[in-house]
Amino acid sequence: MTVAANSSTLTELLHSVFGFAQFRANQEEVCRAAVEGRDLLLVMPTGAGKSLCYQLPAIARGGTALVISPLIALMEDQAAKLSALGLRVARIHSGLDRGQARQACVEYLRGDLQFLFIAPERLRVPGFPEMLAKKNLALIAIDEAHCISQWGHDFRPDYRMLGQHLPRLRGSDAQGETIAPVLALTATATPAVQEDIVTQLGMVRPAKFIHGFRRENLGIEVVEIPIPHRAQTICSLLANAKRRPAIIYATSRKQSEQLAEELSSKMRAAAYHAGLDAETRERVQRAFLAGELEVVVATIAFGMGIDKPDIRTVIHAGLPGTLEGYYQEIGRAGRDGASSRTYLMHSYADQRTHDFFLSRDYPPVEQLSAIYGILKDEPQPVEELRAPSALGEEEFAKALEKLEIHGGARVDFGGNATRGGTGWKKTYAVQAQHRAAQFEKVLRFTAASECRMTALVRHFGDEGDSDRPCGRCDVCDPAGALLKQFRRATHAEREIVQRMIEELRPVEYKASGTLQRNLDLVGRISRDEYEALLDAMVRAGLIAQEEAEYEKDGEVRRFRKVRLTALGLEVRPTTPLALLIADGVVEEFSVRTVSPARAKKAKPASGARDARPVPVKLNAEQEVVAARLKEWRGAEAKRLGVPAYVVLHDRTLTAVALSRPANARQLLEINGMGPAKVEKFGRVILGLCHAGD
Ligand code: ADP
Ligand code: MG
């Protein structure tokens, strides 16, 4: 069945049914393709108006559209909106009683419905897919389609079944032509996830619309802040009423409660997390929508499907697990088009939190094996498996879920489990690795020195994007960044930069490590000082950096190529260099160049930002401790694959050597030694302080 789609009928429907004056970007093209019966993959950000792209074609084609949606709340919301427009809608999900579900089926079979919303797990109910297949559908829309991909950040096992049911649901005409097109919609799918969706759903030469990821009115900041300082920073940031309403994403229930409490002495704030009952969550969400609450501190998908236009600030009080999730969350700011900012706070300690989540969400393979081992070919009630598996309640549930996702177990609608295939071991390992790789991408995003918006847009594979710098983020506009503070480079720093330029001038590029070694400074600058200078040069447009790798002894090694840009090539020793050094991230410098004597004499420039610490003199004993600490720090940094300053700052290291703390409490008093650091490294550091005692 194909239906001609001329523009005037589409526009007429837009006016008469939906009451909208005009199509938004891409909507008309998408609708036309859908009306013609093409399979479609639609990746457009939340709020772009994807629903209309299946709703209008459904009406144009006539008959019933089947809409599959993962969340009851989303389903209810869409169904209510369509009913309000006078359309005939029914839905079937676990929140409704049997009578209502039966009524929906009757209406469907009578051909009375324009839209039928179902939750994917419904397809498990024996006879249900067959019942659906009795009628020809107008189209099949799969909302939040990324849930089908195990590479997606929101994977739902029930979506997996769609692929096997779709051929029957699509139906075919007398010529054997497929009748109902499949429309997959999502706001978040990387190119790998897009592929996966198309394959899993068996889509036929789908038209792809992947658009609109660049958000012109968002200024993204990424800043390294130790965990104990975050609450204070957030409070002062949001003290300014212009920065509210705001959503804060916390990494734990505890953090969400604490932050909400701290904020509520100054503004109307509340927590929202998975530990709260549904009623409380509903109340918080409604109060926020109505403007009665100005700030919500959330741990879970707060705001999924909600449409609050005037959110001015989104703060991540810890590292998110995936860039897809992060983009979704910051995307809730500034829907009204007015200027809005987002802040991502992170530090080394966040990685540990994440490791914890990873091991919780991906239990050891042995736990899955324990369950797999007791499964049989005959169905057994799930509750009877837990005791013989010897797993705790939560462990059991998580391990069984994973086993099911990967085909090692089948759980039917009645809660009976049977043994599945053996392939799960391999795919489970692959998925766990994939998760870790996604987090790597988040880390790389925070460490990168390119425009934040461009990096995100590229991540989603928006090919039509211009790739141009946004001009608003902390990389494009460091001086405008609120949390990252910058100071002017000192004379000594500018001298080093000048030398780096001279080193790079005659060559195409240098590896960053080689460049640092070639500088041959008497005092040597530390790795973090060097990195800060490179960052400053990137920001000033003097150099470009590029990740590269080579193979040695069968191992892939990464390095960075540094090359001069056209602007960098123009810089002569007489050019005044205006460089900004980030001192939120990298603290005070102790740059000693060719002439340490001269550097010492140099008076600190005016302004507190330029103040340098007086060089500290260590006695012989303290020198020994410092040397030991440095050696350990180098090894640790190498082991963790991070720059040394991430492990311990030069300044902190010196302070530790100077005071040689006797216990964790004293160690904690040292500037730069937060609780996370003390917890992680405290024992080793204290040991090193007193190794010779
Ligand atoms: P998405 O699913 O892409 O996140 P929705 O389909 O929920 O977005 O649409 C977001 C909002 O935009 C809804 O309130 C919808 O009514 C509105 N909308 C969609 N298309 C148009 C249009 N052409 N003109 C005006 N408003 C629109
Ligand atoms: Mg939607």
XYZ file of C-alpha atoms and ligand atoms in Angstrom:
721
model
C 0.000 0.000 0.000
C 1.407 3.365 -0.913
C -0.258 6.664 -0.376
C 0.585 9.766 -2.336
C 1.709 12.550 -0.088
C 1.271 15.939 -1.504
C 2.354 18.904 0.528
C -1.029 20.553 0.670
C -2.721 17.580 2.332
C 0.097 17.258 4.844
C -0.067 20.942 5.678
C -3.844 20.778 5.901
C -3.638 17.957 8.408
C -1.040 19.894 10.376
C -3.472 22.803 10.684
C -6.766 20.994 11.033
C -5.775 18.092 13.278
C -2.837 19.407 15.258
C -3.492 23.113 15.111
C 0.117 23.978 14.325
C 0.898 26.884 12.018
C 3.860 25.314 10.280
C 6.181 22.347 10.171
C 9.325 22.452 12.184
C 12.694 21.716 10.637
C 12.682 18.336 8.826
C 9.153 17.372 9.865
C 7.583 17.756 6.447
C 10.210 15.685 4.651
C 9.951 12.968 7.273
C 6.164 12.902 7.112
C 6.202 12.629 3.358
C 8.571 9.662 3.406
C 6.459 7.947 6.056
C 3.207 8.509 4.226
C 4.776 6.925 1.164
C 5.430 3.868 3.266
C 9.193 4.051 3.702
C 10.935 2.685 6.737
C 12.442 5.560 8.688
C 15.147 6.101 11.244
C 14.658 9.406 12.963
C 17.349 10.696 15.292
C 16.464 14.166 16.467
C 16.960 15.744 19.877
C 14.265 15.711 22.527
C 11.719 18.410 21.915
C 12.345 18.521 18.182
C 8.841 17.196 17.529
C 9.415 13.584 16.532
C 5.960 12.393 17.635
C 4.293 14.423 14.931
C 6.442 12.570 12.410
C 4.557 9.340 13.044
C 1.217 10.806 14.107
C 0.527 12.851 11.039
C 1.491 10.102 8.548
C -0.630 7.631 10.533
C -3.678 9.808 10.009
C -2.818 10.396 6.364
C -2.478 6.670 5.716
C -5.637 5.726 7.595
C -6.175 2.675 9.805
C -4.488 2.041 13.129
C -0.940 3.035 14.003
C 0.786 0.764 16.499
C 3.063 2.733 18.817
C 5.561 0.913 20.984
C 6.886 2.883 23.903
C 9.068 1.827 26.851
C 7.590 4.018 29.572
C 4.040 4.135 30.837
C 4.378 7.834 31.604
C 5.383 8.617 28.020
C 2.560 6.514 26.675
C -0.028 8.152 28.902
C 1.251 11.592 27.998
C 1.091 10.986 24.244
C -2.263 9.218 24.431
C -3.771 12.061 26.456
C -2.519 14.650 23.962
C -3.963 12.746 21.005
C -7.300 12.163 22.737
C -7.487 15.864 23.487
C -7.189 16.479 19.741
C -10.262 14.314 19.268
C -8.402 11.289 17.926
C -9.338 7.709 18.793
C -6.658 6.285 21.024
C -6.179 3.247 23.275
C -3.240 1.896 25.219
C -2.300 -1.389 26.771
C 0.251 -1.576 29.577
C 0.717 -3.066 33.016
C -0.755 -0.007 34.734
C -4.242 -0.825 33.409
C -6.585 -3.603 34.444
C -7.570 -6.567 32.301
C -10.948 -5.124 31.416
C -9.366 -2.014 29.922
C -6.874 -4.084 27.939
C -9.656 -6.314 26.628
C -11.713 -3.280 25.649
C -8.723 -1.878 23.729
C -8.379 -5.145 21.811
C -12.056 -5.155 20.893
C -11.837 -1.585 19.598
C -8.721 -2.426 17.683
C -10.280 -5.428 15.971
C -13.371 -3.399 15.105
C -11.077 -0.931 13.351
C -12.139 1.876 15.678
C -8.671 3.033 16.685
C -6.303 5.493 15.072
C -3.574 4.860 17.618
C -2.804 1.871 19.800
C 0.017 2.307 22.318
C 1.607 -0.788 23.775
C 4.523 -1.605 26.050
C 6.948 -4.019 24.379
C 6.591 -6.753 27.020
C 2.958 -7.093 25.897
C 4.257 -9.016 22.902
C 5.216 -11.830 25.259
C 1.602 -12.469 26.123
C 0.588 -15.601 24.226
C -1.810 -14.796 21.430
C -1.304 -11.044 21.611
C 0.945 -10.618 18.553
C -1.402 -12.909 16.606
C -4.345 -10.770 17.628
C -2.563 -7.640 16.394
C -1.687 -9.311 13.112
C -5.354 -9.849 12.277
C -5.556 -6.285 11.019
C -3.392 -4.342 8.622
C -1.592 -1.566 10.453
C -1.115 1.931 9.047
C 2.416 2.017 10.405
C 4.470 0.827 13.359
C 6.238 3.514 15.372
C 8.926 2.519 17.828
C 9.581 5.350 20.240
C 12.859 5.601 22.161
C 14.224 3.095 19.662
C 17.742 3.255 21.128
C 16.390 0.984 23.876
C 16.698 -1.909 21.435
C 20.449 -1.597 21.157
C 22.641 -3.052 23.802
C 25.144 -0.367 22.855
C 22.576 2.240 23.822
C 22.609 3.677 27.309
C 19.027 2.694 28.053
C 18.915 -0.870 26.813
C 15.652 -2.719 27.531
C 15.592 -6.460 27.051
C 11.925 -6.413 26.010
C 12.756 -4.334 22.974
C 14.789 -7.256 21.738
C 11.654 -9.200 20.899
C 10.403 -6.586 18.481
C 12.592 -7.816 15.656
C 11.067 -11.274 15.679
C 7.463 -10.007 15.766
C 7.707 -7.183 13.263
C 7.486 -9.170 10.008
C 4.103 -10.552 11.022
C 2.855 -7.224 12.365
C 3.890 -5.373 9.219
C 1.769 -7.728 7.130
C 1.937 -8.082 3.352
C -0.443 -7.546 0.464
C -1.435 -9.888 -2.376
C 1.775 -9.058 -4.251
C 3.817 -9.953 -1.198
C 4.670 -6.295 -0.545
C 5.101 -5.234 3.046
C 2.220 -3.084 4.191
C 3.146 -1.180 7.323
C 6.379 0.823 7.415
C 8.474 0.819 10.574
C 9.438 4.189 12.025
C 12.169 4.132 14.639
C 12.428 7.318 16.693
C 15.066 8.323 19.193
C 16.796 11.376 20.538
C 19.998 9.591 21.222
C 21.846 7.194 19.001
C 25.485 7.156 18.058
C 26.301 5.786 14.604
C 26.877 2.325 16.129
C 23.485 2.385 17.838
C 21.822 3.588 14.631
C 23.223 0.565 12.803
C 22.061 -1.707 15.531
C 18.507 -0.324 15.455
C 18.247 -0.805 11.694
C 19.538 -4.373 11.872
C 17.578 -5.448 14.916
C 14.310 -4.159 13.536
C 14.998 -5.595 10.113
C 14.320 -2.223 8.539
C 14.287 -2.139 4.757
C 16.468 0.545 3.173
C 15.341 3.071 5.753
C 15.426 6.774 5.075
C 17.580 8.284 7.791
C 17.070 11.663 9.338
C 19.784 12.481 11.819
C 19.571 16.147 12.565
C 19.577 19.026 14.890
C 22.087 18.087 17.571
C 23.754 21.451 17.680
C 22.175 23.610 20.334
C 22.959 27.245 19.669
C 21.924 28.610 23.040
C 23.801 26.255 25.368
C 27.139 27.181 26.860
C 28.870 24.058 28.116
C 31.471 24.175 30.868
C 33.546 21.266 32.033
C 35.565 21.831 35.149
C 37.679 19.826 37.526
C 36.473 20.398 41.089
C 37.252 18.158 44.060
C 34.126 16.461 45.385
C 34.089 18.253 48.765
C 34.020 21.664 47.054
C 31.134 20.961 44.727
C 28.216 21.726 47.033
C 29.646 25.139 47.842
C 30.267 25.905 44.178
C 26.751 24.851 43.207
C 25.209 26.965 45.954
C 27.022 30.081 44.900
C 26.325 29.438 41.250
C 22.597 29.093 41.806
C 22.412 31.926 44.339
C 21.897 34.117 41.289
C 18.185 33.845 40.503
C 18.855 34.312 36.799
C 20.460 30.873 36.758
C 17.262 29.175 37.894
C 15.209 27.012 37.300
C 17.943 24.408 37.402
C 18.370 20.652 37.351
C 21.330 19.117 39.140
C 22.285 15.550 38.339
C 23.807 13.854 41.357
C 25.654 10.551 41.322
C 24.070 8.997 44.407
C 20.918 9.226 46.473
C 22.955 10.524 49.354
C 24.514 13.285 47.283
C 21.089 14.199 45.950
C 19.600 14.466 49.452
C 22.535 16.411 50.841
C 22.671 18.883 47.984
C 18.921 19.426 48.066
C 19.074 20.085 51.770
C 21.972 22.477 51.496
C 20.277 24.395 48.707
C 16.883 24.549 50.339
C 18.024 27.040 52.951
C 18.479 29.525 50.099
C 16.001 28.476 47.407
C 13.129 26.100 46.761
C 14.911 22.827 46.062
C 14.065 19.136 46.337
C 15.675 15.765 45.753
C 14.408 13.268 43.187
C 15.845 9.767 43.187
C 15.000 6.116 42.756
C 14.673 5.617 46.510
C 11.649 7.896 46.728
C 8.182 6.494 46.217
C 6.369 7.140 42.969
C 4.007 9.603 44.591
C 6.785 11.800 45.956
C 8.587 11.754 42.637
C 5.402 12.701 40.844
C 4.858 15.563 43.299
C 8.402 16.884 42.860
C 8.135 16.704 39.099
C 4.802 18.506 39.084
C 6.006 21.221 41.464
C 9.042 21.793 39.279
C 6.929 22.021 36.134
C 4.592 24.468 37.840
C 7.477 26.664 38.965
C 6.891 26.006 42.673
C 10.276 24.344 42.908
C 13.248 26.072 41.343
C 15.850 23.363 41.674
C 15.652 19.591 41.483
C 18.606 17.424 42.469
C 18.060 14.162 40.620
C 19.816 10.840 40.269
C 17.668 9.146 37.674
C 16.209 10.003 34.313
C 14.499 13.062 35.682
C 12.768 14.990 32.985
C 12.494 12.174 30.455
C 9.639 13.293 28.261
C 8.914 16.412 30.283
C 8.791 19.618 28.458
C 9.829 22.547 30.661
C 11.046 25.286 28.407
C 12.770 27.714 30.772
C 15.469 25.662 32.501
C 18.481 27.966 32.676
C 21.071 25.669 34.213
C 21.893 21.976 34.212
C 24.687 20.879 36.534
C 26.342 17.486 36.659
C 27.738 17.108 40.145
C 29.772 14.108 38.992
C 30.868 12.375 35.819
C 28.065 10.836 33.762
C 28.523 7.281 32.477
C 27.941 7.973 28.799
C 28.030 10.956 26.482
C 24.570 10.013 25.193
C 23.063 10.275 28.664
C 24.989 13.476 29.300
C 23.795 15.100 26.095
C 20.188 14.146 26.854
C 20.481 15.698 30.282
C 22.104 18.968 29.298
C 19.602 19.114 26.429
C 16.854 19.825 28.950
C 18.260 23.331 29.411
C 17.081 26.233 27.304
C 14.271 24.644 25.302
C 12.808 28.140 24.946
C 15.883 29.172 22.973
C 17.138 31.617 25.608
C 20.760 31.480 26.625
C 21.462 28.727 29.178
C 24.544 27.143 30.711
C 25.524 23.660 31.740
C 28.334 22.641 34.082
C 30.035 19.303 34.350
C 32.071 18.861 37.524
C 34.558 16.074 37.741
C 37.733 14.911 39.383
C 39.756 11.797 39.611
C 37.600 10.439 42.444
C 34.615 10.226 40.079
C 36.305 7.432 38.209
C 36.173 5.276 41.275
C 32.457 5.889 41.752
C 31.998 4.875 38.194
C 34.022 1.695 38.620
C 31.671 0.862 41.446
C 28.597 1.323 39.242
C 30.177 -0.704 36.512
C 30.822 -3.673 38.768
C 27.330 -3.380 40.217
C 25.647 -3.244 36.807
C 27.894 -5.881 35.271
C 28.244 -8.640 37.830
C 31.067 -11.157 37.474
C 30.438 -13.796 34.846
C 30.568 -16.477 37.574
C 27.299 -15.175 38.997
C 25.622 -15.595 35.633
C 27.127 -19.060 35.343
C 25.737 -19.974 38.751
C 22.229 -19.390 37.446
C 22.824 -20.797 33.999
C 24.064 -24.016 35.592
C 20.760 -24.709 37.321
C 18.456 -23.762 34.464
C 16.765 -26.639 32.651
C 14.978 -27.143 29.382
C 11.710 -27.341 31.314
C 10.386 -24.095 32.782
C 10.977 -23.573 36.523
C 9.617 -20.754 38.658
C 12.214 -18.014 39.002
C 11.806 -17.848 42.813
C 12.904 -21.457 43.109
C 16.231 -20.748 41.433
C 17.593 -18.232 43.857
C 18.399 -20.545 46.763
C 20.376 -23.082 44.688
C 22.235 -20.260 42.927
C 23.552 -19.133 46.341
C 23.283 -15.492 45.290
C 21.863 -12.605 47.294
C 18.513 -11.210 46.237
C 19.837 -8.213 44.323
C 22.739 -10.135 42.846
C 20.370 -12.804 41.668
C 17.995 -10.344 40.013
C 20.817 -8.497 38.260
C 22.571 -11.660 37.090
C 19.334 -13.199 35.803
C 18.462 -10.008 33.963
C 21.850 -10.006 32.245
C 21.568 -13.673 31.432
C 18.185 -13.066 29.871
C 19.360 -10.089 27.855
C 22.128 -12.195 26.400
C 19.939 -15.173 25.607
C 21.233 -17.523 28.314
C 17.830 -17.648 29.973
C 14.252 -17.174 28.862
C 11.714 -15.915 31.333
C 8.114 -16.227 30.238
C 5.200 -14.044 31.206
C 4.282 -16.334 34.075
C 7.719 -15.919 35.683
C 9.143 -19.293 34.653
C 12.709 -19.565 33.447
C 14.212 -21.965 30.919
C 17.768 -22.480 29.786
C 18.841 -20.567 26.661
C 21.822 -20.845 24.324
C 25.489 -20.746 25.312
C 26.386 -17.634 23.323
C 25.692 -15.326 26.261
C 29.185 -15.562 27.699
C 30.748 -13.907 24.731
C 28.201 -11.153 24.172
C 28.038 -10.354 27.865
C 31.772 -9.771 28.002
C 31.595 -7.626 24.891
C 28.855 -5.495 26.368
C 30.659 -4.978 29.645
C 33.708 -3.852 27.693
C 31.578 -1.575 25.594
C 30.275 0.079 28.740
C 33.785 0.707 29.946
C 34.680 2.139 26.536
C 31.741 4.524 26.721
C 33.041 5.859 29.979
C 36.468 6.279 28.390
C 34.771 8.537 25.872
C 33.361 10.652 28.657
C 36.840 10.968 30.139
C 38.260 11.932 26.787
C 35.518 14.504 26.329
C 36.399 16.151 29.630
C 40.095 16.184 28.807
C 39.766 17.404 25.215
C 40.645 20.888 24.172
C 38.200 21.309 21.316
C 34.803 23.002 21.270
C 32.487 21.032 23.583
C 29.428 21.359 21.389
C 31.260 20.291 18.252
C 32.650 17.252 20.054
C 29.151 16.184 21.133
C 27.549 16.783 17.760
C 30.253 14.710 16.095
C 29.702 11.934 18.609
C 26.128 11.591 17.360
C 27.132 11.465 13.712
C 25.149 14.536 12.673
C 26.624 14.717 9.193
C 24.902 17.882 8.122
C 26.571 19.800 10.932
C 28.961 22.628 10.195
C 31.604 21.563 12.724
C 32.173 25.159 13.671
C 33.154 26.151 17.214
C 30.163 27.234 19.319
C 31.804 30.320 20.768
C 30.114 29.751 24.138
C 31.753 26.816 25.863
C 34.704 26.926 28.219
C 37.035 25.997 25.374
C 35.768 28.550 22.855
C 35.340 31.344 25.357
C 37.538 30.682 28.373
C 37.231 34.217 29.643
C 33.442 33.856 29.744
C 33.535 30.576 31.661
C 32.112 30.946 35.137
C 33.706 28.054 36.928
C 36.966 27.819 35.186
C 39.109 30.723 36.200
C 41.886 31.974 34.035
C 44.854 34.187 34.515
C 47.294 35.682 32.064
C 50.404 33.699 31.312
C 53.485 34.968 33.076
C 56.573 36.154 31.273
C 58.322 32.854 31.958
C 55.418 30.861 30.587
C 55.260 32.962 27.452
C 58.961 32.364 26.930
C 58.444 28.626 27.028
C 55.554 28.882 24.617
C 57.724 30.882 22.274
C 60.283 28.091 22.379
C 57.685 25.469 21.690
C 56.659 27.433 18.629
C 60.270 27.558 17.420
C 60.579 23.788 17.947
C 57.465 23.152 15.891
C 58.111 25.677 13.127
C 60.416 23.556 10.926
C 58.501 20.283 11.237
C 55.096 19.026 10.232
C 54.352 17.887 13.768
C 55.964 16.590 16.932
C 54.766 14.045 19.411
C 53.861 15.950 22.558
C 56.290 13.896 24.634
C 59.158 14.627 22.258
C 58.321 18.292 22.237
C 58.473 18.437 26.011
C 61.842 16.686 26.105
C 63.235 18.943 23.392
C 62.502 22.026 25.409
C 65.576 21.282 27.454
C 64.802 23.634 30.266
C 67.202 23.841 33.122
C 64.519 23.529 35.765
C 62.281 21.188 33.699
C 58.608 21.933 33.923
C 56.318 19.285 35.244
C 53.985 17.328 33.045
C 50.904 19.189 34.261
C 52.523 22.566 33.741
C 53.472 21.535 30.245
C 49.943 20.276 29.521
C 48.478 23.528 30.762
C 50.673 25.440 28.345
C 49.585 23.204 25.482
C 45.948 23.805 26.434
C 46.521 27.516 26.512
C 48.104 27.339 23.060
C 45.143 25.391 21.684
C 42.767 27.918 23.161
C 44.720 30.738 21.577
C 44.575 28.904 18.249
C 48.357 28.535 17.965
C 48.514 24.767 17.753
C 46.289 21.821 16.949
C 46.524 18.479 18.689
C 45.506 15.140 17.325
C 45.359 11.692 18.907
C 47.452 9.127 17.076
C 48.750 5.657 17.704
C 51.494 3.339 16.640
C 52.341 -0.265 17.241
C 55.345 -1.463 19.115
C 56.040 -5.016 20.238
C 52.520 -5.959 19.241
C 51.066 -3.290 21.514
C 49.120 -0.262 20.387
C 50.494 2.887 21.926
C 48.797 6.219 21.923
C 50.408 9.586 21.517
C 49.471 13.081 20.559
C 50.622 14.967 17.505
C 51.166 18.655 18.052
C 51.361 20.942 15.037
C 51.414 24.683 14.468
C 48.338 26.245 12.944
C 48.569 28.993 10.349
C 48.179 31.447 13.210
C 50.936 29.726 15.176
C 53.253 29.980 12.181
C 52.802 33.727 12.156
C 54.028 34.128 15.701
C 57.511 35.662 15.824
C 59.604 36.213 18.936
C 58.416 39.807 18.938
C 54.691 38.968 18.829
C 52.978 39.737 22.119
C 51.267 36.518 23.204
C 47.967 36.823 25.013
C 47.640 33.447 26.678
C 45.182 32.471 29.349
C 46.125 29.749 31.787
C 43.342 27.850 33.505
C 43.979 27.865 37.191
C 40.824 26.115 38.233
C 42.407 22.971 36.893
C 46.087 23.509 37.141
C 47.075 25.413 40.178
C 49.972 27.771 40.650
C 52.997 27.295 38.495
C 56.523 26.953 39.618
C 58.034 27.421 36.211
C 61.782 27.664 36.296
C 63.320 28.222 32.911
C 66.842 28.875 31.702
C 67.586 31.248 34.466
C 66.124 30.274 37.816
C 67.713 33.324 39.338
C 65.755 35.624 37.083
C 62.517 33.813 37.689
C 62.959 34.229 41.419
C 63.575 37.916 41.136
C 60.510 38.494 38.992
C 57.918 40.304 41.075
C 54.450 38.799 40.952
C 52.297 40.851 38.637
C 49.433 42.817 40.122
C 46.207 40.966 40.937
C 45.750 37.956 43.144
C 45.388 35.606 40.210
C 48.998 36.118 39.298
C 50.313 35.601 42.796
C 52.888 32.844 42.942
C 53.718 30.813 45.993
C 57.079 31.562 47.485
C 59.337 28.665 46.474
C 59.520 26.251 49.386
C 62.862 25.137 50.715
C 62.932 21.539 51.892
C 65.547 20.211 54.276
C 67.488 17.071 53.426
C 65.118 14.725 55.184
C 62.091 16.308 53.517
C 63.829 16.131 50.158
C 64.147 12.388 50.593
C 60.433 12.067 51.329
C 59.606 14.262 48.350
C 61.755 12.104 46.097
C 60.047 8.945 47.347
C 56.622 10.489 46.806
C 57.572 11.584 43.302
C 58.746 8.137 42.369
C 55.566 6.570 43.662
C 53.457 9.229 41.959
C 55.140 8.560 38.620
C 54.484 4.831 38.882
C 50.902 5.343 40.001
C 50.181 7.803 37.203
C 51.570 5.356 34.701
C 49.540 2.524 36.121
C 46.355 4.560 35.971
C 47.198 6.128 32.644
C 46.708 9.682 33.877
C 48.988 12.713 34.175
C 50.966 12.825 37.417
C 49.163 15.920 38.721
C 45.931 13.971 38.762
C 47.482 11.653 41.319
C 49.113 14.371 43.374
C 49.816 17.987 42.660
C 53.362 19.268 42.894
C 52.239 21.732 45.492
C 50.436 19.107 47.515
C 53.363 16.757 47.242
C 55.695 19.430 48.580
C 53.308 20.215 51.413
C 53.157 16.548 52.366
C 56.946 16.240 52.362
C 57.196 19.407 54.428
C 54.793 18.402 57.180
C 55.180 14.616 57.057
C 51.718 13.931 58.510
C 51.475 11.135 61.059
C 47.926 10.053 60.365
C 45.005 10.357 57.947
C 43.505 13.289 59.838
C 46.672 15.351 59.515
C 46.973 14.311 55.901
C 43.452 15.522 55.264
C 44.371 18.971 56.534
C 46.824 19.461 53.712
C 45.536 21.578 50.872
C 44.792 19.359 47.891
C 44.250 16.201 49.947
C 40.485 15.640 49.818
C 38.743 12.717 51.531
C 38.654 10.752 48.285
C 42.375 11.138 47.819
C 43.100 10.237 51.416
C 40.920 7.186 51.123
C 42.560 6.059 47.946
C 46.201 6.926 48.577
C 46.382 7.826 52.254
C 47.975 4.619 53.501
C 50.626 4.588 50.815
C 51.452 8.264 51.271
C 51.709 7.975 55.049
C 53.881 4.928 54.578
C 56.211 6.824 52.276
C 56.423 9.735 54.706
C 57.784 7.475 57.399
C 59.530 4.776 55.379
C 62.904 5.588 56.931
C 61.683 6.102 60.537
P 10.242 14.704 20.796
O 9.495 13.409 20.793
O 11.068 14.925 19.575
O 11.043 14.916 22.037
P 7.632 15.867 20.844
O 7.129 15.150 19.678
O 7.188 15.420 22.182
O 9.205 15.913 20.807
O 7.330 17.408 20.644
C 7.745 18.395 21.533
C 6.748 19.534 21.578
O 6.732 20.238 20.345
C 5.332 19.048 21.788
O 4.727 19.882 22.756
C 4.678 19.209 20.421
O 3.304 19.440 20.532
C 5.406 20.406 19.868
N 5.431 20.442 18.399
C 5.768 19.439 17.568
N 5.700 19.824 16.273
C 5.309 21.123 16.274
C 5.044 22.112 15.255
N 5.193 21.834 13.961
N 4.671 23.337 15.651
C 4.523 23.635 16.965
N 4.748 22.760 17.977
C 5.133 21.519 17.642
Mg 9.361 11.719 22.066
